[in-house]
């Protein structure tokens, strides 16, 4: 099942155990904010600290396991054309936009808005939003520990594939950010493909 997610839009789906989700960066340099929950108990959800600690790396790529707050596997990256994805940059919000870029950005749509609107369909609210994955987003860490948000390292048509290790609920915000280069200042569409068997 293929779905094109328009620029700035939200998307969600339940992915069953053993199914795969492929996220394709159709036009290149498009950040995809991502949250994942146990489909049967959404109090069990993606944990950035557990995931980072278990793999000893803040970046995700092939072989990375997205762990829950119970330190159990939710999804595994089984293929990755890009090689490095962000776990620490967080989701843009009206508040962070205002702080970073000025009060004139307050009315701009943000990933937190997408997560709240999409999550509400499943009974999720603001308290259910946790630190998210940013697929395709390039957030280097400098020697002094500061983070940068710079041009992406993706390109048109590059993809990554995740295998569900249990039934999971995935929430996506196709990032609408236009104040930094995470989307090349021009948000574009991405494609979600759910397949019935795990990728080899």
GROMACS .gro file of C-alpha atoms in nm:
model
  200
    1UNK     CA    1   0.000   0.000   0.000
    2UNK     CA    2   0.155   0.328  -0.115
    3UNK     CA    3   0.054   0.674   0.007
    4UNK     CA    4   0.204   1.006  -0.098
    5UNK     CA    5   0.211   1.244   0.199
    6UNK     CA    6   0.193   1.604   0.076
    7UNK     CA    7   0.435   1.871   0.192
    8UNK     CA    8   0.362   1.987   0.550
    9UNK     CA    9   0.100   1.712   0.606
   10UNK     CA   10   0.055   1.445   0.873
   11UNK     CA   11   0.013   1.069   0.824
   12UNK     CA   12  -0.045   0.768   1.047
   13UNK     CA   13  -0.100   0.396   1.024
   14UNK     CA   14  -0.092   0.075   1.224
   15UNK     CA   15   0.191  -0.149   1.099
   16UNK     CA   16   0.147  -0.516   1.192
   17UNK     CA   17   0.422  -0.740   1.328
   18UNK     CA   18   0.660  -0.836   1.046
   19UNK     CA   19   0.527  -0.578   0.803
   20UNK     CA   20   0.761  -0.312   0.673
   21UNK     CA   21   0.723   0.061   0.626
   22UNK     CA   22   0.936   0.224   0.357
   23UNK     CA   23   0.972   0.603   0.366
   24UNK     CA   24   1.087   0.750   0.035
   25UNK     CA   25   1.226   1.103   0.008
   26UNK     CA   26   1.070   1.180  -0.330
   27UNK     CA   27   1.239   1.513  -0.401
   28UNK     CA   28   1.537   1.505  -0.161
   29UNK     CA   29   1.630   1.703   0.152
   30UNK     CA   30   1.294   1.654   0.327
   31UNK     CA   31   1.285   1.585   0.702
   32UNK     CA   32   1.025   1.334   0.823
   33UNK     CA   33   0.938   1.359   1.194
   34UNK     CA   34   0.838   1.019   1.333
   35UNK     CA   35   0.682   0.872   1.648
   36UNK     CA   36   0.596   0.508   1.715
   37UNK     CA   37   0.378   0.345   1.983
   38UNK     CA   38   0.270  -0.006   2.073
   39UNK     CA   39  -0.060  -0.027   1.885
   40UNK     CA   40  -0.229  -0.210   2.174
   41UNK     CA   41  -0.087  -0.003   2.460
   42UNK     CA   42   0.020   0.348   2.360
   43UNK     CA   43   0.179   0.405   2.703
   44UNK     CA   44   0.458   0.194   2.552
   45UNK     CA   45   0.625   0.429   2.303
   46UNK     CA   46   0.953   0.518   2.135
   47UNK     CA   47   1.226   0.617   2.379
   48UNK     CA   48   1.518   0.817   2.245
   49UNK     CA   49   1.729   0.758   2.561
   50UNK     CA   50   1.678   0.380   2.551
   51UNK     CA   51   1.748   0.366   2.177
   52UNK     CA   52   2.060   0.584   2.193
   53UNK     CA   53   2.199   0.404   2.497
   54UNK     CA   54   2.144   0.056   2.354
   55UNK     CA   55   2.322   0.128   2.026
   56UNK     CA   56   2.584   0.367   2.164
   57UNK     CA   57   2.516   0.618   1.887
   58UNK     CA   58   2.285   0.917   1.847
   59UNK     CA   59   2.240   0.851   1.473
   60UNK     CA   60   2.018   0.581   1.322
   61UNK     CA   61   2.088   0.362   1.018
   62UNK     CA   62   2.058   0.000   0.901
   63UNK     CA   63   2.043  -0.232   1.202
   64UNK     CA   64   1.926   0.036   1.446
   65UNK     CA   65   1.643  -0.084   1.673
   66UNK     CA   66   1.386   0.169   1.791
   67UNK     CA   67   1.334   0.078   2.156
   68UNK     CA   68   1.040   0.161   2.380
   69UNK     CA   69   1.035   0.316   2.725
   70UNK     CA   70   1.020  -0.047   2.849
   71UNK     CA   71   1.344  -0.118   2.657
   72UNK     CA   72   1.162  -0.350   2.416
   73UNK     CA   73   1.193  -0.337   2.035
   74UNK     CA   74   0.927  -0.153   1.837
   75UNK     CA   75   1.081  -0.132   1.488
   76UNK     CA   76   1.414  -0.212   1.323
   77UNK     CA   77   1.578  -0.024   1.037
   78UNK     CA   78   1.638  -0.301   0.780
   79UNK     CA   79   1.749  -0.086   0.484
   80UNK     CA   80   1.879   0.269   0.453
   81UNK     CA   81   2.001   0.454   0.144
   82UNK     CA   82   2.120   0.759   0.340
   83UNK     CA   83   2.321   0.621   0.630
   84UNK     CA   84   2.249   0.866   0.913
   85UNK     CA   85   1.929   0.998   1.070
   86UNK     CA   86   1.871   1.228   1.369
   87UNK     CA   87   1.744   1.139   1.717
   88UNK     CA   88   1.810   1.462   1.909
   89UNK     CA   89   1.684   1.759   1.703
   90UNK     CA   90   1.323   1.723   1.816
   91UNK     CA   91   1.005   1.845   1.646
   92UNK     CA   92   0.948   2.205   1.545
   93UNK     CA   93   0.669   2.387   1.729
   94UNK     CA   94   0.519   2.734   1.739
   95UNK     CA   95   0.710   2.792   2.063
   96UNK     CA   96   1.050   2.680   1.934
   97UNK     CA   97   1.001   2.868   1.607
   98UNK     CA   98   0.925   3.187   1.798
   99UNK     CA   99   1.228   3.140   2.025
  100UNK     CA  100   1.468   3.064   1.740
  101UNK     CA  101   1.337   3.273   1.452
  102UNK     CA  102   1.118   3.549   1.594
  103UNK     CA  103   0.758   3.613   1.691
  104UNK     CA  104   0.652   3.658   1.326
  105UNK     CA  105   0.682   3.278   1.285
  106UNK     CA  106   0.414   3.203   1.549
  107UNK     CA  107   0.139   3.141   1.294
  108UNK     CA  108   0.348   2.898   1.087
  109UNK     CA  109   0.240   2.533   1.084
  110UNK     CA  110   0.475   2.304   1.279
  111UNK     CA  111   0.538   1.934   1.342
  112UNK     CA  112   0.390   1.943   1.691
  113UNK     CA  113   0.062   2.065   1.535
  114UNK     CA  114   0.069   1.768   1.297
  115UNK     CA  115   0.144   1.520   1.576
  116UNK     CA  116  -0.136   1.656   1.795
  117UNK     CA  117  -0.394   1.652   1.515
  118UNK     CA  118  -0.301   1.304   1.392
  119UNK     CA  119  -0.257   1.160   1.742
  120UNK     CA  120  -0.602   1.285   1.846
  121UNK     CA  121  -0.751   1.029   1.606
  122UNK     CA  122  -0.615   0.759   1.842
  123UNK     CA  123  -0.689   0.933   2.171
  124UNK     CA  124  -0.336   1.072   2.209
  125UNK     CA  125  -0.268   1.420   2.342
  126UNK     CA  126   0.019   1.652   2.425
  127UNK     CA  127   0.135   1.436   2.717
  128UNK     CA  128   0.184   1.148   2.472
  129UNK     CA  129   0.436   1.336   2.259
  130UNK     CA  130   0.793   1.228   2.330
  131UNK     CA  131   1.129   1.299   2.168
  132UNK     CA  132   1.095   1.189   1.806
  133UNK     CA  133   1.309   1.054   1.524
  134UNK     CA  134   1.387   1.290   1.235
  135UNK     CA  135   1.441   1.074   0.929
  136UNK     CA  136   1.666   1.241   0.667
  137UNK     CA  137   1.742   1.538   0.895
  138UNK     CA  138   2.110   1.630   0.920
  139UNK     CA  139   2.194   1.742   1.275
  140UNK     CA  140   2.571   1.724   1.326
  141UNK     CA  141   2.713   1.752   1.677
  142UNK     CA  142   3.012   1.987   1.703
  143UNK     CA  143   3.321   1.925   1.919
  144UNK     CA  144   3.184   2.155   2.189
  145UNK     CA  145   2.856   1.964   2.201
  146UNK     CA  146   2.642   2.216   2.014
  147UNK     CA  147   2.396   2.097   1.750
  148UNK     CA  148   2.359   2.228   1.400
  149UNK     CA  149   2.066   2.197   1.160
  150UNK     CA  150   2.218   2.199   0.815
  151UNK     CA  151   2.150   2.089   0.458
  152UNK     CA  152   2.034   1.731   0.434
  153UNK     CA  153   2.241   1.443   0.298
  154UNK     CA  154   1.948   1.277   0.123
  155UNK     CA  155   1.862   1.298  -0.247
  156UNK     CA  156   1.553   1.238  -0.463
  157UNK     CA  157   1.431   0.879  -0.445
  158UNK     CA  158   1.640   0.767  -0.148
  159UNK     CA  159   1.453   0.549   0.101
  160UNK     CA  160   1.470   0.370   0.433
  161UNK     CA  161   1.273   0.066   0.548
  162UNK     CA  162   1.161  -0.026   0.899
  163UNK     CA  163   1.028  -0.365   1.010
  164UNK     CA  164   0.764  -0.376   1.283
  165UNK     CA  165   0.873  -0.599   1.573
  166UNK     CA  166   0.519  -0.586   1.718
  167UNK     CA  167   0.195  -0.420   1.609
  168UNK     CA  168   0.281  -0.050   1.615
  169UNK     CA  169   0.109   0.281   1.559
  170UNK     CA  170   0.323   0.521   1.356
  171UNK     CA  171   0.266   0.899   1.351
  172UNK     CA  172   0.444   1.109   1.089
  173UNK     CA  173   0.478   1.481   1.036
  174UNK     CA  174   0.615   1.563   0.691
  175UNK     CA  175   0.805   1.858   0.833
  176UNK     CA  176   0.672   2.204   0.734
  177UNK     CA  177   0.977   2.396   0.864
  178UNK     CA  178   1.085   2.685   0.636
  179UNK     CA  179   1.316   2.878   0.872
  180UNK     CA  180   1.616   2.644   0.861
  181UNK     CA  181   1.765   2.422   0.588
  182UNK     CA  182   1.629   2.086   0.717
  183UNK     CA  183   1.387   2.087   0.419
  184UNK     CA  184   1.598   2.302   0.190
  185UNK     CA  185   1.359   2.588   0.281
  186UNK     CA  186   1.104   2.420   0.051
  187UNK     CA  187   0.899   2.133   0.205
  188UNK     CA  188   0.810   1.856  -0.041
  189UNK     CA  189   0.610   1.532  -0.054
  190UNK     CA  190   0.728   1.192   0.068
  191UNK     CA  191   0.593   0.842   0.007
  192UNK     CA  192   0.493   0.577   0.262
  193UNK     CA  193   0.482   0.213   0.150
  194UNK     CA  194   0.353  -0.064   0.376
  195UNK     CA  195   0.449  -0.415   0.267
  196UNK     CA  196   0.335  -0.749   0.401
  197UNK     CA  197   0.677  -0.911   0.435
  198UNK     CA  198   1.006  -0.797   0.586
  199UNK     CA  199   1.269  -0.661   0.349
  200UNK     CA  200   1.568  -0.884   0.286
   0.00000   0.00000   0.00000
